[in-house]
Short mmCIF file of C-alpha atoms in Angstrom, two decimals:
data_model
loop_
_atom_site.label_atom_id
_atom_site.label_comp_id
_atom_site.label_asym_id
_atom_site.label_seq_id
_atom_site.Cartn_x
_atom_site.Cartn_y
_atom_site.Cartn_z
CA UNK A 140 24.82 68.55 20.98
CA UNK A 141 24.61 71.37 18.39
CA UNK A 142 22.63 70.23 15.29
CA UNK A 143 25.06 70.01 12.86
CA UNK A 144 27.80 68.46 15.23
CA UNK A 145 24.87 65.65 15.39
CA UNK A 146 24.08 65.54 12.05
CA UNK A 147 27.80 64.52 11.51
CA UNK A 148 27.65 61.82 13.93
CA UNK A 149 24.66 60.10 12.42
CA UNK A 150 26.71 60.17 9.00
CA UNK A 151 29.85 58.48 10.93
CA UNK A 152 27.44 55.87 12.43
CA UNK A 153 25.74 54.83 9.08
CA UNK A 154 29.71 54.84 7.29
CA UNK A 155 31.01 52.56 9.78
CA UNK A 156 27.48 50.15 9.84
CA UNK A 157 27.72 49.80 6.06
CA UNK A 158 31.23 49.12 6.61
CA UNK A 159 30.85 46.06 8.97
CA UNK A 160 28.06 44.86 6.10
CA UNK A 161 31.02 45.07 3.38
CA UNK A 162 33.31 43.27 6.01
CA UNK A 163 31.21 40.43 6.59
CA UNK A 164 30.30 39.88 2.56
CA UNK A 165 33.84 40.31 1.96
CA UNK A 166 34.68 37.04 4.24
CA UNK A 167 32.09 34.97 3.26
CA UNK A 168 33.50 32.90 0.54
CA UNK A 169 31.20 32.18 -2.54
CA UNK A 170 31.45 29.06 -4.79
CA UNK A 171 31.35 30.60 -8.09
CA UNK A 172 29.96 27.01 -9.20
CA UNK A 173 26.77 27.36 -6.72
CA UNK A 174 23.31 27.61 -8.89
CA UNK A 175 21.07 30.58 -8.24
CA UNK A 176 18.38 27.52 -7.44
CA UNK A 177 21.03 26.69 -4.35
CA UNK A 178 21.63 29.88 -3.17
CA UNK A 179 18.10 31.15 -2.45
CA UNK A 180 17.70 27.18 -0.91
CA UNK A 181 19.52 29.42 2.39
CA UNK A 182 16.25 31.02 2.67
CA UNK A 183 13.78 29.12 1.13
CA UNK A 184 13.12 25.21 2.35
CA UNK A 185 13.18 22.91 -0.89
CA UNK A 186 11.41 19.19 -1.47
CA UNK A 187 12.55 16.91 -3.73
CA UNK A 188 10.18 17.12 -6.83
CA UNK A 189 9.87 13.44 -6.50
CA UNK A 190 10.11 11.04 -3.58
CA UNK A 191 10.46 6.73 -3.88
CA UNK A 192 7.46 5.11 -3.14
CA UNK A 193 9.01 2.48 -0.78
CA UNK A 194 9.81 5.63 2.00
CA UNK A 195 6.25 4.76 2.41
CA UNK A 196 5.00 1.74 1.38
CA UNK A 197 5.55 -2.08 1.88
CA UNK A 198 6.71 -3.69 -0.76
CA UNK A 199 4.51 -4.90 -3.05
CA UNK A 200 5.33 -8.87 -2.24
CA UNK A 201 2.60 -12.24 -0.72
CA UNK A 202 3.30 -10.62 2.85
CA UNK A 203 1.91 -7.04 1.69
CA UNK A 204 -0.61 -8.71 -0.46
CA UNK A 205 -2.45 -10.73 2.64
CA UNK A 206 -2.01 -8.01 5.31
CA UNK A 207 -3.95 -5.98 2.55
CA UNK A 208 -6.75 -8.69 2.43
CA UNK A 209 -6.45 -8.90 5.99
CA UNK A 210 -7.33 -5.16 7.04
CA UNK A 211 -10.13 -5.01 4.67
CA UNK A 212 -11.62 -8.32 5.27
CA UNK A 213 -11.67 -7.67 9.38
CA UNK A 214 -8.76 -4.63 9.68
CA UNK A 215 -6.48 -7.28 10.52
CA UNK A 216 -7.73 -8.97 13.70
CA UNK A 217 -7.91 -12.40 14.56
CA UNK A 218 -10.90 -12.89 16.83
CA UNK A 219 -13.17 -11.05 14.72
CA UNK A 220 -16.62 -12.86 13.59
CA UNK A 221 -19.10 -10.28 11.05
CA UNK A 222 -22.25 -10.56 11.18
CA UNK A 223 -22.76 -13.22 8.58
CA UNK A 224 -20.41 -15.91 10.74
CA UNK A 225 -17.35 -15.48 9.19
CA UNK A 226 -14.43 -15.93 11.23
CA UNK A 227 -10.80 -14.17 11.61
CA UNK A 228 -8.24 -12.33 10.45
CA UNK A 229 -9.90 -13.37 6.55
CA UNK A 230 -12.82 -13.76 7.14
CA UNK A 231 -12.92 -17.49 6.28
CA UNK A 232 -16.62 -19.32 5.61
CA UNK A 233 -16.66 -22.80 7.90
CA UNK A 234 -17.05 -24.78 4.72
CA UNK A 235 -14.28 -23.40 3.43
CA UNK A 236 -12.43 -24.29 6.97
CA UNK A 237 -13.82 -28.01 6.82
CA UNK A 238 -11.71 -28.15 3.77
CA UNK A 239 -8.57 -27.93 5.48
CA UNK A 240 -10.07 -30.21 8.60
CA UNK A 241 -10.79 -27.48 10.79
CA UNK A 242 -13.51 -27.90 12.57
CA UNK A 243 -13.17 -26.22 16.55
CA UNK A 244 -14.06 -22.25 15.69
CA UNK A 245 -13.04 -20.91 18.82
CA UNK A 246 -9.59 -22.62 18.46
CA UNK A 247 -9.48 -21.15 15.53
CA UNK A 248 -10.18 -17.97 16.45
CA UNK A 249 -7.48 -18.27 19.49
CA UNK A 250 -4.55 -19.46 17.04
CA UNK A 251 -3.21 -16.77 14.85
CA UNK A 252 -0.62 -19.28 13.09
CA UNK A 253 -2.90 -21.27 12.11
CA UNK A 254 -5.52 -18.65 10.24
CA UNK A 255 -1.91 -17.73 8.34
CA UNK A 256 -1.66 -21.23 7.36
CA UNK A 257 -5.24 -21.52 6.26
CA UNK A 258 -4.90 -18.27 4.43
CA UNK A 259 -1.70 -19.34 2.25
CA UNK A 260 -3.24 -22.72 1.76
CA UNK A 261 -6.56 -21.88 0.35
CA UNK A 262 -4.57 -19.30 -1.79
CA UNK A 263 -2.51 -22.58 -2.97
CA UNK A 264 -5.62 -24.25 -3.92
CA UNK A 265 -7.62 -21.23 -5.61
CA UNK A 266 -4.44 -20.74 -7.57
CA UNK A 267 -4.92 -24.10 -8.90
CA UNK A 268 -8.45 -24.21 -9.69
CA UNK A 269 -8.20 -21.17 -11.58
CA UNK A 270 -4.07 -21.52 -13.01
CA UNK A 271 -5.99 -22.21 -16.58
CA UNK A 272 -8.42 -18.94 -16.23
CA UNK A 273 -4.97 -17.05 -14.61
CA UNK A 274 -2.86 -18.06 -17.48
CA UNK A 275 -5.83 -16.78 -20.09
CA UNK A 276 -6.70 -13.62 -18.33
CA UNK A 277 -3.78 -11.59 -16.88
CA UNK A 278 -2.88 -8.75 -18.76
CA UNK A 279 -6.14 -8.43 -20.33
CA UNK A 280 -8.58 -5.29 -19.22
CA UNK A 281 -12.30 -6.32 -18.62
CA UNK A 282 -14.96 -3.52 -17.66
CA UNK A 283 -12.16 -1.13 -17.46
CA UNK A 284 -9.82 -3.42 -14.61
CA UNK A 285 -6.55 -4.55 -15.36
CA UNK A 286 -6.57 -8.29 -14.52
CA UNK A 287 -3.80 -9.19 -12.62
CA UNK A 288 -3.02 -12.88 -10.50
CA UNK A 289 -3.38 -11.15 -7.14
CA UNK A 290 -6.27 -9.81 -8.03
CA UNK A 291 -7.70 -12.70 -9.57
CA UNK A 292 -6.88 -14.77 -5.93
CA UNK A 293 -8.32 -11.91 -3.80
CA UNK A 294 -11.20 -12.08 -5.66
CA UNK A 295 -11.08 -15.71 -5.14
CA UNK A 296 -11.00 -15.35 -1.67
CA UNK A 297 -14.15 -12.97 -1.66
CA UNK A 298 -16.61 -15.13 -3.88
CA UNK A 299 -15.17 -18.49 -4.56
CA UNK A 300 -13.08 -19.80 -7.18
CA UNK A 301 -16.14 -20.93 -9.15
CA UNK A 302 -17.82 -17.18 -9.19
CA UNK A 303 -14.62 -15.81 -10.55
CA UNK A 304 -14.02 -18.47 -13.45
CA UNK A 305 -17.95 -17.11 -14.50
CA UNK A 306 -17.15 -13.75 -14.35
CA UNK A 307 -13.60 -14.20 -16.60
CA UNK A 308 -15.03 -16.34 -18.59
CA UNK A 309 -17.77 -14.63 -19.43
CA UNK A 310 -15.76 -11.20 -19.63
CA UNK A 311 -17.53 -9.38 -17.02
CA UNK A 312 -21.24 -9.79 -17.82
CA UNK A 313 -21.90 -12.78 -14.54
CA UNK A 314 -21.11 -10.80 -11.53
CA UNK A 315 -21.04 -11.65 -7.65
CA UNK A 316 -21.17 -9.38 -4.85
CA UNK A 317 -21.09 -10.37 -1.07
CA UNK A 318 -23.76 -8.86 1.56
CA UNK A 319 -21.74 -6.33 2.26
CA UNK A 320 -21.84 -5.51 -1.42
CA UNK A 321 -18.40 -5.96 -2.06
CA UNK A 322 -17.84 -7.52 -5.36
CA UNK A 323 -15.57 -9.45 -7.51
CA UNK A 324 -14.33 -6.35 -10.27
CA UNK A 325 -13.80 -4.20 -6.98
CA UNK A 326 -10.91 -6.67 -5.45
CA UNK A 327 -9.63 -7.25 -8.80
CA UNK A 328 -9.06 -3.52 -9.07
CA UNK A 329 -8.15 -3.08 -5.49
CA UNK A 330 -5.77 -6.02 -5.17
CA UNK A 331 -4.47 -5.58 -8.76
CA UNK A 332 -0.01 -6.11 -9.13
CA UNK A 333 1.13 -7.48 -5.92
CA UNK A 334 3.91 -10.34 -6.62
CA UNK A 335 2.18 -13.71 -5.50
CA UNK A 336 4.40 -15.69 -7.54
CA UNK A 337 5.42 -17.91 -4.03
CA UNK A 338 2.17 -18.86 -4.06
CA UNK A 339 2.18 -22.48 -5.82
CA UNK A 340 -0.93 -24.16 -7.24
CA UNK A 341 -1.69 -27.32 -5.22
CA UNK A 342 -5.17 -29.07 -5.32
CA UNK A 343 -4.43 -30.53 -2.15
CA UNK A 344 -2.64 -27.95 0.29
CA UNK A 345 -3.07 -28.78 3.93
CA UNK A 346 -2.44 -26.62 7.11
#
Protein backbone atom coordinates (compact mmCIF):
# COMPACT_ATOMS: atom_id res chain seq x y z
CA UNK A 1 0.00 0.00 0.00
CA UNK A 2 1.60 3.33 -1.04
CA UNK A 3 2.31 5.52 2.04
CA UNK A 4 0.02 8.06 1.73
CA UNK A 5 -2.92 5.76 0.48
CA UNK A 6 -2.14 4.21 4.16
CA UNK A 7 -1.82 7.16 5.90
CA UNK A 8 -5.48 7.88 4.77
CA UNK A 9 -6.72 4.69 5.98
CA UNK A 10 -5.39 5.05 9.48
CA UNK A 11 -7.28 8.57 9.53
CA UNK A 12 -10.67 6.67 8.32
CA UNK A 13 -10.09 4.03 11.07
CA UNK A 14 -9.56 6.54 14.02
CA UNK A 15 -12.93 8.80 12.44
CA UNK A 16 -15.10 5.91 12.49
CA UNK A 17 -13.61 4.50 16.24
CA UNK A 18 -14.30 7.93 17.75
CA UNK A 19 -17.51 7.72 16.08
CA UNK A 20 -18.77 4.43 17.71
CA UNK A 21 -17.42 6.27 21.22
CA UNK A 22 -19.92 9.32 20.39
CA UNK A 23 -22.62 6.61 19.49
CA UNK A 24 -22.50 4.79 22.57
CA UNK A 25 -22.38 8.21 24.95
CA UNK A 26 -25.07 9.44 22.86
CA UNK A 27 -27.46 6.35 24.00
CA UNK A 28 -26.62 6.16 27.35
CA UNK A 29 -29.17 8.20 29.09
CA UNK A 30 -27.95 10.46 32.03
CA UNK A 31 -30.11 11.54 35.03
CA UNK A 32 -29.40 15.11 35.14
CA UNK A 33 -30.43 14.70 38.99
CA UNK A 34 -27.43 12.04 39.62
CA UNK A 35 -24.65 13.61 42.16
CA UNK A 36 -21.06 13.68 40.97
CA UNK A 37 -20.57 11.49 44.46
CA UNK A 38 -22.96 8.75 42.47
CA UNK A 39 -21.52 8.82 39.34
CA UNK A 40 -17.86 8.05 40.11
CA UNK A 41 -19.71 5.21 42.73
CA UNK A 42 -19.64 3.18 38.84
CA UNK A 43 -16.04 2.97 39.38
CA UNK A 44 -15.24 3.38 42.74
CA UNK A 45 -16.86 0.82 45.57
CA UNK A 46 -18.48 3.06 48.43
CA UNK A 47 -19.23 2.07 52.40
CA UNK A 48 -21.64 3.57 54.28
CA UNK A 49 -19.83 6.16 56.58
CA UNK A 50 -21.67 4.55 59.37
CA UNK A 51 -23.02 1.07 59.96
CA UNK A 52 -25.81 -0.07 63.08
CA UNK A 53 -24.25 -1.75 65.70
CA UNK A 54 -26.84 -4.61 65.93
CA UNK A 55 -25.46 -5.99 62.13
CA UNK A 56 -23.03 -7.21 64.62
CA UNK A 57 -23.83 -7.47 67.94
CA UNK A 58 -26.44 -9.14 70.30
CA UNK A 59 -28.52 -7.06 71.80
CA UNK A 60 -27.60 -5.68 74.77
CA UNK A 61 -30.49 -7.66 76.98
CA UNK A 62 -30.09 -10.63 80.46
CA UNK A 63 -29.45 -13.29 77.57
CA UNK A 64 -26.35 -11.21 76.10
CA UNK A 65 -25.42 -10.15 79.53
CA UNK A 66 -24.85 -14.00 80.95
CA UNK A 67 -23.44 -15.48 77.70
CA UNK A 68 -20.90 -12.53 78.28
CA UNK A 69 -20.19 -13.76 81.91
CA UNK A 70 -20.27 -17.09 80.61
CA UNK A 71 -17.33 -16.93 77.93
CA UNK A 72 -15.15 -15.11 80.25
CA UNK A 73 -15.79 -17.01 83.33
CA UNK A 74 -15.05 -20.62 81.39
CA UNK A 75 -15.65 -19.42 77.39
CA UNK A 76 -18.97 -20.75 77.77
CA UNK A 77 -18.68 -24.47 78.58
CA UNK A 78 -20.44 -26.46 80.92
CA UNK A 79 -18.11 -29.18 82.13
CA UNK A 80 -15.37 -26.94 82.80
CA UNK A 81 -13.69 -27.04 86.50
CA UNK A 82 -10.38 -24.17 86.89
CA UNK A 83 -7.97 -24.87 88.81
CA UNK A 84 -9.28 -23.44 92.02
CA UNK A 85 -12.58 -26.00 91.92
CA UNK A 86 -14.94 -23.94 90.45
CA UNK A 87 -17.42 -25.55 88.41
CA UNK A 88 -19.33 -24.76 84.93
CA UNK A 89 -20.45 -22.67 82.55
CA UNK A 90 -20.00 -19.65 85.66
CA UNK A 91 -17.80 -20.77 87.38
CA UNK A 92 -19.93 -21.26 90.52
CA UNK A 93 -18.02 -21.82 94.20
CA UNK A 94 -19.82 -25.13 95.98
CA UNK A 95 -20.88 -22.90 98.83
CA UNK A 96 -22.45 -20.82 96.72
CA UNK A 97 -24.19 -24.13 95.06
CA UNK A 98 -25.21 -25.46 98.66
CA UNK A 99 -27.25 -22.36 98.68
CA UNK A 100 -29.54 -23.40 96.15
CA UNK A 101 -29.40 -27.30 97.54
CA UNK A 102 -27.06 -28.51 95.13
CA UNK A 103 -24.95 -30.72 96.31
CA UNK A 104 -23.96 -33.78 93.42
CA UNK A 105 -21.01 -31.78 91.28
CA UNK A 106 -20.83 -34.07 88.58
CA UNK A 107 -24.65 -33.80 88.05
CA UNK A 108 -24.12 -30.56 87.95
CA UNK A 109 -21.65 -30.45 85.65
CA UNK A 110 -23.78 -32.96 83.25
CA UNK A 111 -27.05 -30.65 83.39
CA UNK A 112 -26.76 -27.50 81.43
CA UNK A 113 -30.45 -26.32 82.49
CA UNK A 114 -29.81 -26.43 85.60
CA UNK A 115 -26.32 -24.20 85.80
CA UNK A 116 -28.87 -21.58 83.78
CA UNK A 117 -31.16 -21.82 86.60
CA UNK A 118 -28.51 -21.44 89.22
CA UNK A 119 -27.05 -18.59 87.28
CA UNK A 120 -30.44 -16.45 87.07
CA UNK A 121 -31.17 -17.37 90.63
CA UNK A 122 -28.10 -16.27 92.38
CA UNK A 123 -28.40 -13.11 90.11
CA UNK A 124 -32.05 -12.82 91.83
CA UNK A 125 -30.56 -12.98 95.17
CA UNK A 126 -27.32 -10.68 94.65
CA UNK A 127 -29.78 -8.22 93.22
CA UNK A 128 -31.42 -8.19 96.48
CA UNK A 129 -28.67 -8.03 98.82
CA UNK A 130 -27.28 -5.20 97.10
CA UNK A 131 -30.95 -3.38 95.57
CA UNK A 132 -30.07 -0.59 98.45
CA UNK A 133 -26.18 -0.17 97.26
CA UNK A 134 -27.77 -0.51 93.33
CA UNK A 135 -30.29 2.13 93.94
CA UNK A 136 -27.34 4.54 95.60
CA UNK A 137 -24.67 3.85 93.09
CA UNK A 138 -25.77 3.63 89.43
CA UNK A 139 -25.01 6.48 87.49
CA UNK A 140 -22.29 7.55 89.64
CA UNK A 141 -18.42 7.21 88.28
CA UNK A 142 -15.94 5.74 90.91
CA UNK A 143 -12.09 5.40 89.97
CA UNK A 144 -12.97 6.45 86.54
CA UNK A 145 -15.98 3.39 85.90
CA UNK A 146 -19.35 4.19 85.18
CA UNK A 147 -21.41 2.14 87.67
CA UNK A 148 -24.04 0.49 86.10
CA UNK A 149 -26.63 -2.61 87.64
CA UNK A 150 -25.09 -5.20 85.33
CA UNK A 151 -22.04 -4.35 86.28
CA UNK A 152 -22.65 -4.12 89.79
CA UNK A 153 -24.23 -8.08 89.55
CA UNK A 154 -21.25 -9.31 87.45
CA UNK A 155 -19.15 -8.08 89.87
CA UNK A 156 -21.29 -9.77 92.32
CA UNK A 157 -20.88 -12.86 90.75
CA UNK A 158 -16.94 -12.54 90.73
CA UNK A 159 -16.35 -11.58 94.53
CA UNK A 160 -19.52 -11.87 96.46
CA UNK A 161 -22.17 -9.56 97.22
CA UNK A 162 -20.48 -8.59 100.50
CA UNK A 163 -16.96 -7.53 98.66
CA UNK A 164 -18.88 -5.31 96.34
CA UNK A 165 -21.13 -3.43 99.03
CA UNK A 166 -17.23 -2.60 100.61
CA UNK A 167 -15.94 -1.47 97.61
CA UNK A 168 -19.26 1.00 96.77
CA UNK A 169 -19.48 1.90 99.89
CA UNK A 170 -16.32 2.85 100.45
CA UNK A 171 -16.01 4.51 96.85
CA UNK A 172 -13.32 2.44 95.53
CA UNK A 173 -10.59 2.48 98.21
CA UNK A 174 -11.52 -1.69 99.62
CA UNK A 175 -10.79 -3.69 96.61
CA UNK A 176 -11.04 -7.57 95.79
CA UNK A 177 -9.41 -9.42 93.15
CA UNK A 178 -9.75 -13.25 92.47
CA UNK A 179 -6.50 -15.59 91.90
CA UNK A 180 -6.64 -15.07 88.63
CA UNK A 181 -6.37 -11.39 89.41
CA UNK A 182 -9.48 -10.43 88.04
CA UNK A 183 -11.09 -7.81 90.09
CA UNK A 184 -14.21 -6.12 91.04
CA UNK A 185 -13.65 -2.33 89.04
CA UNK A 186 -12.59 -4.57 85.95
CA UNK A 187 -16.25 -6.39 85.61
CA UNK A 188 -17.89 -3.28 86.53
CA UNK A 189 -16.23 -1.68 83.54
CA UNK A 190 -16.43 -4.71 81.40
CA UNK A 191 -20.04 -5.65 82.14
CA UNK A 192 -21.12 -1.98 82.39
CA UNK A 193 -25.09 -1.13 80.41
CA UNK A 194 -26.55 -4.40 79.63
CA UNK A 195 -30.52 -4.31 80.45
CA UNK A 196 -30.96 -6.74 83.52
CA UNK A 197 -34.07 -5.19 84.50
CA UNK A 198 -35.90 -9.05 84.30
CA UNK A 199 -33.81 -9.84 86.84
CA UNK A 200 -36.04 -9.43 90.16
CA UNK A 201 -34.58 -9.15 93.68
CA UNK A 202 -35.63 -12.21 95.72
CA UNK A 203 -33.81 -13.24 99.01
CA UNK A 204 -35.00 -16.56 98.53
CA UNK A 205 -34.79 -17.68 94.72
CA UNK A 206 -34.63 -21.41 94.25
CA UNK A 207 -33.65 -23.53 91.14
Amino acid sequence: MHPQNRKIYFIKNKILLFSVVLLFINATPIDKNVSKSETTGITLLKFPKTIGNEIFYLKRDFVAFKEAVAFKESQGKYATVNTLGYLGKYQFGRTTLHRFNIYNTEEFLANPELQEKAFVALCKVNKWILRKDIKRSVGKTINGVKITESGILAAAHLSGAGNVKKFLRSNGTERFSDAYGASIQSYLKKFANYNVSNIVANKNAKV
